[in-house]
XYZ file of C-alpha atoms in Angstrom:
519
model
C 63.710 -80.675 42.587
C 66.907 -79.010 43.933
C 70.500 -80.245 42.980
C 73.348 -79.800 45.425
C 76.692 -80.419 44.411
C 80.339 -80.395 45.615
C 81.985 -78.773 42.372
C 85.496 -80.018 43.072
C 84.771 -83.297 44.007
C 82.256 -83.671 41.013
C 85.029 -82.554 38.470
C 87.609 -84.827 39.624
C 85.505 -87.734 40.351
C 86.265 -90.800 38.057
C 82.691 -91.615 37.150
C 81.699 -94.217 34.626
C 79.780 -93.118 31.674
C 77.208 -94.562 29.493
C 78.024 -94.023 25.737
C 76.349 -95.452 22.430
C 78.396 -98.117 20.978
C 77.981 -100.567 18.155
C 79.651 -103.981 17.554
C 78.341 -104.560 14.151
C 78.992 -104.134 10.579
C 77.615 -101.227 8.556
C 74.105 -102.758 8.018
C 73.762 -102.618 11.793
C 75.569 -99.557 12.448
C 79.033 -98.507 13.714
C 80.541 -96.401 16.525
C 83.799 -94.424 16.722
C 85.657 -92.487 19.407
C 85.420 -88.808 19.593
C 88.329 -87.402 21.459
C 88.143 -84.036 23.180
C 91.072 -82.032 22.101
C 91.832 -81.083 25.658
C 91.587 -84.538 27.199
C 94.294 -86.668 28.380
C 93.773 -89.028 25.417
C 94.182 -86.034 22.905
C 97.567 -85.559 21.060
C 96.655 -81.823 21.170
C 96.567 -81.495 24.871
C 99.238 -79.271 26.212
C 100.209 -80.827 29.614
C 102.270 -77.646 30.547
C 99.012 -75.780 30.886
C 96.599 -75.840 33.780
C 93.230 -77.105 33.381
C 91.927 -73.636 34.134
C 94.105 -72.086 31.242
C 92.848 -74.855 28.822
C 89.222 -73.977 29.840
C 89.879 -70.388 28.998
C 91.220 -71.127 25.675
C 88.088 -73.326 25.063
C 85.821 -70.243 25.895
C 87.836 -68.101 23.627
C 87.292 -70.436 20.619
C 83.697 -70.395 21.469
C 83.599 -66.755 20.661
C 85.736 -67.272 17.645
C 83.154 -69.594 16.389
C 80.429 -67.346 17.096
C 81.701 -64.761 14.860
C 82.072 -67.044 12.057
C 78.483 -68.548 12.693
C 76.944 -65.132 12.751
C 78.819 -64.004 9.558
C 77.623 -67.111 7.716
C 74.024 -66.828 8.947
C 73.952 -63.005 7.921
C 74.928 -63.883 4.415
C 72.103 -64.572 1.960
C 74.151 -66.458 -0.294
C 75.938 -68.984 1.851
C 78.353 -70.031 -0.769
C 80.035 -66.657 -0.438
C 80.291 -66.623 3.276
C 83.673 -67.515 5.266
C 83.899 -71.039 6.605
C 83.763 -71.757 10.196
C 87.397 -71.659 11.657
C 88.982 -75.258 12.109
C 89.049 -74.912 15.882
C 86.374 -77.428 16.939
C 86.575 -79.243 20.253
C 86.539 -82.943 19.269
C 88.949 -85.047 17.122
C 88.117 -88.169 15.102
C 90.281 -91.077 13.972
C 89.675 -92.562 10.377
C 91.739 -93.938 7.487
C 92.031 -92.870 3.917
C 92.899 -94.616 0.717
C 93.962 -98.001 -0.365
C 96.009 -99.111 1.556
C 94.656 -97.146 4.393
C 96.689 -93.926 5.765
C 95.609 -92.587 9.330
C 93.703 -89.310 9.393
C 93.328 -87.463 12.739
C 90.833 -84.749 11.814
C 88.790 -82.247 13.667
C 85.269 -83.345 13.855
C 83.004 -80.408 12.784
C 79.338 -80.047 12.691
C 79.817 -76.527 11.358
C 81.617 -77.539 8.246
C 80.981 -79.733 5.273
C 84.060 -80.670 3.112
C 86.242 -83.230 4.625
C 89.959 -82.672 3.547
C 93.405 -83.771 4.564
C 96.810 -82.513 3.485
C 98.208 -84.295 0.265
C 101.534 -84.845 -1.434
C 102.935 -83.212 -3.242
C 102.854 -80.132 -1.037
C 103.300 -76.592 -2.374
C 102.948 -75.420 1.047
C 101.940 -77.570 3.967
C 101.875 -77.013 7.655
C 104.036 -79.400 9.645
C 102.359 -82.572 10.433
C 103.544 -85.606 12.602
C 101.407 -87.977 10.816
C 102.469 -89.169 7.284
C 100.867 -86.958 4.729
C 98.639 -88.681 2.326
C 100.134 -89.298 -1.080
C 97.197 -90.045 -3.634
C 99.761 -91.752 -6.056
C 100.168 -94.479 -3.556
C 96.416 -95.101 -3.337
C 94.535 -97.528 -5.672
C 91.161 -95.808 -5.201
C 92.008 -92.264 -5.443
C 90.237 -90.282 -8.251
C 90.558 -86.606 -8.908
C 87.009 -84.847 -10.217
C 86.521 -82.836 -13.113
C 85.311 -79.526 -13.333
C 81.921 -80.956 -14.598
C 81.151 -83.153 -11.810
C 78.451 -82.628 -9.615
C 80.567 -82.418 -6.374
C 82.439 -79.523 -8.044
C 79.204 -77.891 -8.797
C 78.156 -78.227 -5.192
C 81.165 -76.307 -4.094
C 79.853 -73.233 -5.803
C 82.080 -70.315 -5.417
C 84.781 -72.217 -3.392
C 85.708 -74.227 -6.666
C 87.846 -73.212 -9.466
C 88.863 -74.859 -12.863
C 92.598 -75.990 -12.963
C 94.281 -76.061 -16.469
C 93.992 -79.864 -16.676
C 90.191 -79.750 -15.972
C 90.403 -80.876 -12.598
C 88.131 -79.299 -9.993
C 90.189 -77.107 -7.439
C 88.580 -76.038 -4.169
C 89.639 -72.913 -2.248
C 88.658 -72.773 1.664
C 89.703 -69.591 3.403
C 88.651 -70.043 7.185
C 87.737 -67.121 9.235
C 90.828 -67.598 11.353
C 93.230 -66.924 8.355
C 93.837 -70.565 7.990
C 93.286 -71.751 4.434
C 93.556 -75.050 2.386
C 93.667 -75.146 -1.343
C 93.695 -78.470 -3.494
C 91.968 -80.702 -5.713
C 88.538 -82.187 -5.179
C 88.528 -86.084 -5.328
C 86.706 -89.262 -4.426
C 88.619 -91.893 -2.043
C 87.860 -94.637 0.337
C 87.281 -93.685 3.831
C 87.547 -96.322 6.607
C 86.182 -95.967 10.290
C 87.718 -98.405 13.068
C 84.916 -99.535 15.503
C 85.327 -98.240 19.004
C 84.332 -101.702 20.443
C 85.785 -104.305 18.186
C 88.580 -104.908 15.519
C 85.960 -104.422 12.744
C 86.297 -101.628 10.149
C 83.824 -100.074 8.077
C 84.668 -98.521 4.817
C 82.814 -96.141 2.292
C 84.087 -96.038 -1.164
C 83.986 -92.943 -3.441
C 83.656 -90.223 -0.809
C 84.139 -86.819 -1.975
C 87.037 -85.224 -0.055
C 89.376 -82.512 -0.466
C 93.170 -83.174 -1.340
C 95.013 -80.070 -0.011
C 98.391 -79.096 -1.542
C 98.589 -75.625 0.150
C 97.447 -75.486 3.785
C 98.462 -73.119 6.501
C 97.366 -70.964 9.325
C 96.447 -72.259 12.899
C 96.238 -76.043 12.244
C 98.041 -78.125 14.874
C 100.973 -80.362 13.926
C 99.372 -83.324 15.420
C 96.168 -83.304 13.324
C 96.006 -83.851 9.576
C 92.741 -82.221 8.296
C 89.210 -81.648 9.057
C 86.110 -84.046 8.872
C 82.984 -82.330 8.003
C 79.813 -83.393 9.738
C 77.555 -80.491 8.661
C 74.060 -80.739 6.824
C 75.582 -79.610 3.559
C 75.630 -81.715 0.244
C 79.320 -82.467 0.365
C 79.476 -83.286 4.312
C 80.288 -86.822 5.433
C 76.924 -87.222 6.857
C 75.213 -86.250 3.626
C 77.443 -88.453 1.404
C 76.685 -91.593 3.562
C 73.008 -90.999 3.195
C 70.985 -94.066 2.865
C 73.875 -96.299 4.035
C 73.428 -94.668 7.516
C 69.513 -94.061 7.096
C 70.414 -90.131 7.551
C 71.043 -91.144 11.261
C 73.955 -90.265 13.732
C 74.259 -89.784 17.312
C 76.689 -89.036 20.050
C 77.268 -88.631 23.726
C 79.880 -86.516 25.089
C 81.964 -86.921 28.301
C 83.503 -83.991 30.150
C 87.121 -83.654 28.920
C 88.449 -83.956 32.404
C 87.547 -87.810 32.192
C 89.950 -90.488 30.917
C 87.286 -91.953 28.569
C 86.362 -91.063 24.965
C 83.085 -89.826 23.778
C 81.280 -91.733 21.234
C 79.806 -91.179 17.964
C 77.455 -93.674 16.194
C 75.975 -94.019 12.635
C 73.156 -95.875 11.235
C 70.760 -98.135 12.864
C 72.665 -98.041 16.102
C 72.333 -94.077 16.180
C 68.478 -94.397 16.517
C 67.545 -92.814 19.867
C 64.211 -94.432 20.760
C 62.179 -95.601 23.884
C 61.067 -94.371 27.241
C 62.488 -91.077 28.163
C 63.272 -89.909 24.715
C 62.197 -86.405 23.676
C 62.455 -84.966 20.155
C 62.383 -81.548 18.658
C 62.049 -80.774 14.726
C 65.379 -80.074 12.677
C 64.691 -76.780 10.992
C 66.010 -76.384 7.485
C 67.456 -72.860 6.794
C 70.197 -71.271 4.940
C 73.062 -71.901 5.312
C 72.189 -75.704 5.045
C 75.584 -76.723 6.733
C 74.189 -75.884 10.313
C 71.742 -77.773 12.496
C 68.830 -75.642 13.737
C 66.452 -76.227 16.532
C 63.726 -74.013 17.919
C 64.138 -72.744 21.480
C 61.012 -71.429 23.146
C 62.047 -70.837 26.654
C 64.486 -71.823 29.640
C 62.950 -72.199 33.220
C 64.714 -71.479 36.504
C 62.696 -73.592 38.969
C 59.236 -72.553 38.033
C 60.071 -69.109 36.514
C 59.940 -69.496 32.771
C 62.058 -66.988 30.906
C 60.806 -66.524 27.244
C 63.405 -66.651 24.140
C 63.639 -63.163 22.559
C 66.133 -61.510 20.290
C 66.512 -57.866 18.796
C 66.495 -59.159 15.180
C 63.524 -57.869 13.032
C 62.393 -61.589 12.404
C 61.894 -62.176 16.219
C 59.718 -59.200 16.863
C 56.618 -61.211 15.972
C 57.645 -63.982 18.669
C 59.746 -67.019 18.745
C 60.858 -68.067 15.154
C 61.644 -71.578 14.094
C 65.258 -72.615 13.808
C 66.375 -69.770 16.273
C 69.280 -71.720 17.598
C 72.135 -73.840 16.291
C 73.082 -77.029 17.857
C 76.943 -77.497 17.684
C 79.372 -79.739 19.309
C 82.531 -77.540 18.314
C 81.241 -74.748 20.563
C 81.910 -75.179 24.245
C 79.630 -72.770 25.769
C 75.959 -72.003 25.173
C 75.542 -68.804 23.283
C 72.223 -66.729 23.955
C 70.786 -63.432 22.330
C 71.822 -60.595 24.730
C 68.119 -59.660 25.724
C 67.288 -63.458 26.392
C 70.599 -63.835 28.443
C 70.018 -60.623 30.572
C 66.666 -62.166 31.485
C 67.760 -65.400 32.222
C 70.799 -64.350 34.252
C 68.419 -62.290 36.528
C 66.338 -65.097 37.022
C 69.304 -67.258 38.073
C 70.967 -64.807 40.372
C 67.503 -64.454 42.165
C 67.175 -68.142 42.602
C 70.807 -68.898 43.775
C 71.941 -67.997 47.426
C 75.764 -67.785 47.234
C 78.432 -65.205 47.317
C 79.155 -63.669 44.064
C 82.519 -63.797 42.609
C 84.414 -62.615 39.353
C 85.718 -64.872 36.739
C 89.503 -64.555 36.710
C 89.679 -64.510 33.074
C 86.751 -61.753 32.955
C 84.997 -64.024 30.433
C 81.863 -65.320 32.058
C 79.170 -62.997 33.692
C 77.557 -64.846 36.444
C 80.119 -66.721 39.029
C 79.850 -67.683 42.575
C 82.308 -68.776 45.514
C 82.187 -72.402 45.774
C 84.024 -73.134 49.227
C 80.722 -74.514 50.029
C 78.161 -76.562 48.330
C 76.229 -74.517 45.754
C 72.587 -75.093 45.647
C 71.934 -74.988 41.848
C 68.137 -74.560 40.830
C 66.614 -76.847 38.315
C 67.170 -75.390 34.718
C 65.054 -76.629 31.877
C 65.502 -75.770 28.264
C 61.912 -75.905 26.537
C 62.340 -76.613 22.749
C 59.538 -77.119 20.295
C 57.947 -80.524 21.447
C 60.660 -81.214 23.893
C 61.702 -80.229 27.287
C 65.021 -81.192 28.870
C 66.407 -80.912 32.295
C 69.788 -79.469 32.425
C 72.063 -80.906 34.931
C 74.605 -78.654 36.887
C 77.403 -80.011 34.691
C 75.473 -78.686 31.818
C 74.929 -75.066 33.259
C 77.714 -74.274 35.465
C 81.537 -74.940 35.236
C 84.400 -74.550 37.914
C 87.043 -72.106 36.603
C 89.311 -71.886 39.571
C 89.409 -73.919 42.732
C 86.793 -71.577 44.574
C 84.801 -70.252 41.673
C 82.176 -71.788 39.383
C 80.550 -69.822 36.712
C 77.357 -70.029 34.485
C 78.471 -71.555 31.264
C 76.213 -69.403 28.981
C 77.088 -66.042 27.453
C 75.246 -63.497 25.788
C 75.915 -62.308 22.130
C 74.354 -60.086 19.465
C 71.472 -61.950 17.410
C 72.721 -65.603 17.438
C 72.175 -68.613 19.508
C 74.172 -71.672 19.880
C 73.486 -74.658 22.150
C 77.025 -75.795 22.894
C 78.603 -78.966 23.762
C 78.716 -78.398 27.700
C 74.887 -78.280 27.503
C 75.005 -81.702 25.783
C 77.259 -83.543 28.227
C 75.156 -86.758 29.781
C 72.703 -86.728 27.009
C 72.681 -89.058 24.249
C 71.598 -87.001 21.240
C 70.419 -88.074 17.978
C 70.290 -86.619 14.543
C 67.634 -87.969 12.237
C 67.670 -86.088 8.990
C 65.337 -88.568 7.431
C 62.647 -87.935 9.837
C 63.735 -84.216 10.461
C 63.996 -84.450 14.123
C 66.597 -84.156 16.782
C 66.421 -86.318 19.888
C 67.535 -86.123 23.561
C 67.766 -88.970 26.115
C 69.186 -88.132 29.395
C 71.819 -90.316 31.057
C 71.756 -90.688 34.613
C 75.168 -90.356 36.481
C 75.165 -90.904 40.196
C 77.206 -88.499 42.152
C 77.439 -90.445 45.405
C 78.208 -93.950 43.890
C 80.438 -95.154 41.101
C 77.577 -96.274 39.434
C 75.767 -96.422 35.863
C 72.326 -97.117 35.314
C 69.791 -96.950 32.290
C 66.793 -98.741 30.826
C 67.196 -100.633 27.472
C 64.610 -101.177 24.853
C 66.596 -101.723 21.604
C 70.100 -103.365 20.844
C 71.574 -99.992 20.609
C 70.904 -99.140 24.208
C 72.202 -102.597 25.165
C 75.613 -101.680 23.383
C 75.613 -98.307 25.240
C 76.011 -100.172 28.478
C 78.801 -102.444 26.949
C 80.667 -99.437 25.950
C 80.596 -97.999 29.558
C 81.623 -101.330 30.903
C 84.489 -101.666 28.475
C 85.756 -98.259 29.426
C 85.900 -99.070 33.141
C 87.510 -102.343 32.591
C 90.235 -100.731 30.541
C 90.725 -98.379 33.429
C 91.414 -101.494 35.695
C 88.146 -101.633 37.577
C 86.328 -104.688 38.711
C 82.653 -104.727 37.626
C 79.553 -106.432 39.057
C 76.907 -106.970 36.192
C 73.373 -107.437 37.309
C 70.203 -107.647 35.004
C 66.483 -107.566 35.617
C 63.999 -108.946 33.178
C 60.510 -107.665 33.135
C 57.892 -110.254 31.748
C 54.287 -109.971 32.317
C 54.778 -107.791 35.530
C 57.179 -110.513 36.762
C 60.594 -109.353 37.946
C 63.668 -111.491 38.015
C 67.269 -110.502 38.907
C 70.476 -112.154 39.027
C 74.159 -111.359 39.167
C 75.756 -112.194 35.801
C 79.283 -112.276 37.373
C 82.660 -110.557 37.416
C 84.248 -109.347 34.148
C 87.957 -108.375 34.700
C 89.597 -108.487 31.266
C 88.845 -107.078 27.933
C 88.555 -110.268 25.775
C 85.602 -111.273 28.346
C 83.880 -108.123 27.437
C 83.904 -108.607 23.780
C 83.074 -112.346 23.887
C 81.491 -113.671 27.292
C 79.649 -110.374 28.108
C 77.928 -110.543 24.472
C 76.982 -114.054 24.774
C 75.618 -113.833 28.405
C 73.599 -110.750 27.278
C 71.946 -112.860 24.329
C 71.811 -116.022 26.399
C 70.469 -114.706 29.646
C 68.380 -111.677 28.568
C 67.601 -112.179 24.945
C 66.262 -109.310 22.985
C 63.224 -108.613 25.369
C 62.717 -105.222 27.064
C 65.277 -105.363 29.979
C 66.737 -102.880 32.358
C 70.495 -103.346 33.390
C 72.618 -101.936 36.284
C 76.409 -101.970 36.597
C 78.204 -101.070 39.706
C 81.888 -100.784 40.582
C 82.882 -103.355 43.047
């Protein structure tokens, strides 16, 4: 099925978006906001720059991360590799200590240690938020050199004269953070309700000497990688090894969402899964990409690395929310670009920044062929928003680039997908969300309570934006279809109380399908 798209209208269209959400305590999961650094919701956005300039900067950050991923992957002893530069694409709010102090950090699936600037500062970069003072927290505890966490830092730890474990992180972009390893309480605010979820005794870095390219509006980094000291690994059994996220384009005025625990389960009709492959370094999340199809032409994955000479090797691509573009090995990219260029009837153009290879004039609608990514055990159809991006008013470009012997499935390719990391089962799940391009409409099917919460999140975003929503629902019982209008919801308090009550009262927990349209 071909997809026709008016790019300018699509990028500016104020669509509603379904995101995973939670309204419950820790035992039932929780959800937080993920804020793209270039969105209007981000304190890091520079309003003096055009959206095209911000896009170009995001592309350059992608190549910066590629260099560091490649360096880490090529190092046999991961402990001696440089950390990925702290320039990810999404921000996360949480609080640290007792009483809690707000922390705005870069959410990074390519890093493990969560750290923030701490008093006393030997050398700290300028920070607008209050710098955390551990002496004012009743739950702060410095860790000794004999602690397991200090041992897990490997070569990034040293022992101070007082026996306290000190960490040393030097990032690939010349940024650095030095400080003490400690445990502290971390608290997350729900994206849906006023509830808070706290995790005591989480290992963190308390940075007393920090500098480089960090932004003054942020206060550290949130490590979401797969290593032993990452936030995900430390939460462990309390979240069942599960987290998920759905990403919105940064041009939109709603935030993306990240869910943890039982509400992060991605199950039901339409969900596909592929194995998470364990490799060194263990920080990164690896999938196996077998090929990419353009219409009916299947382009096989290939790389010039020696291990790939015998065919597709497991774990050949990293999935990363901190990289904007999708990166493919040069040999694979060349074949894919040729297949695309053959399938697209359009006037070729140049990327004004000279960054992207395959570009077209978009004065008229551009016919984008169906592009499917074939992972081991899972096929996902990528929409135009995943594969092409508008870089100027009249130019759109293919949002994948070549690199030597490395592959990264970036965040543009993940937009409009609910993706789930299940570390206990060792699998990665995709669920394609459907966005109507010609109607301001959201629609999905629900089986679990988590899917029901996903719709609630989308409706809440719409209500906050001042929209009136018509909510309708369909129950399916033994083949009988019933349909009824639930009513107009205009205020946020209605959404948090009446909506949930109506959902439970009128729909219960049976298998349901729900539709929401803007009036």
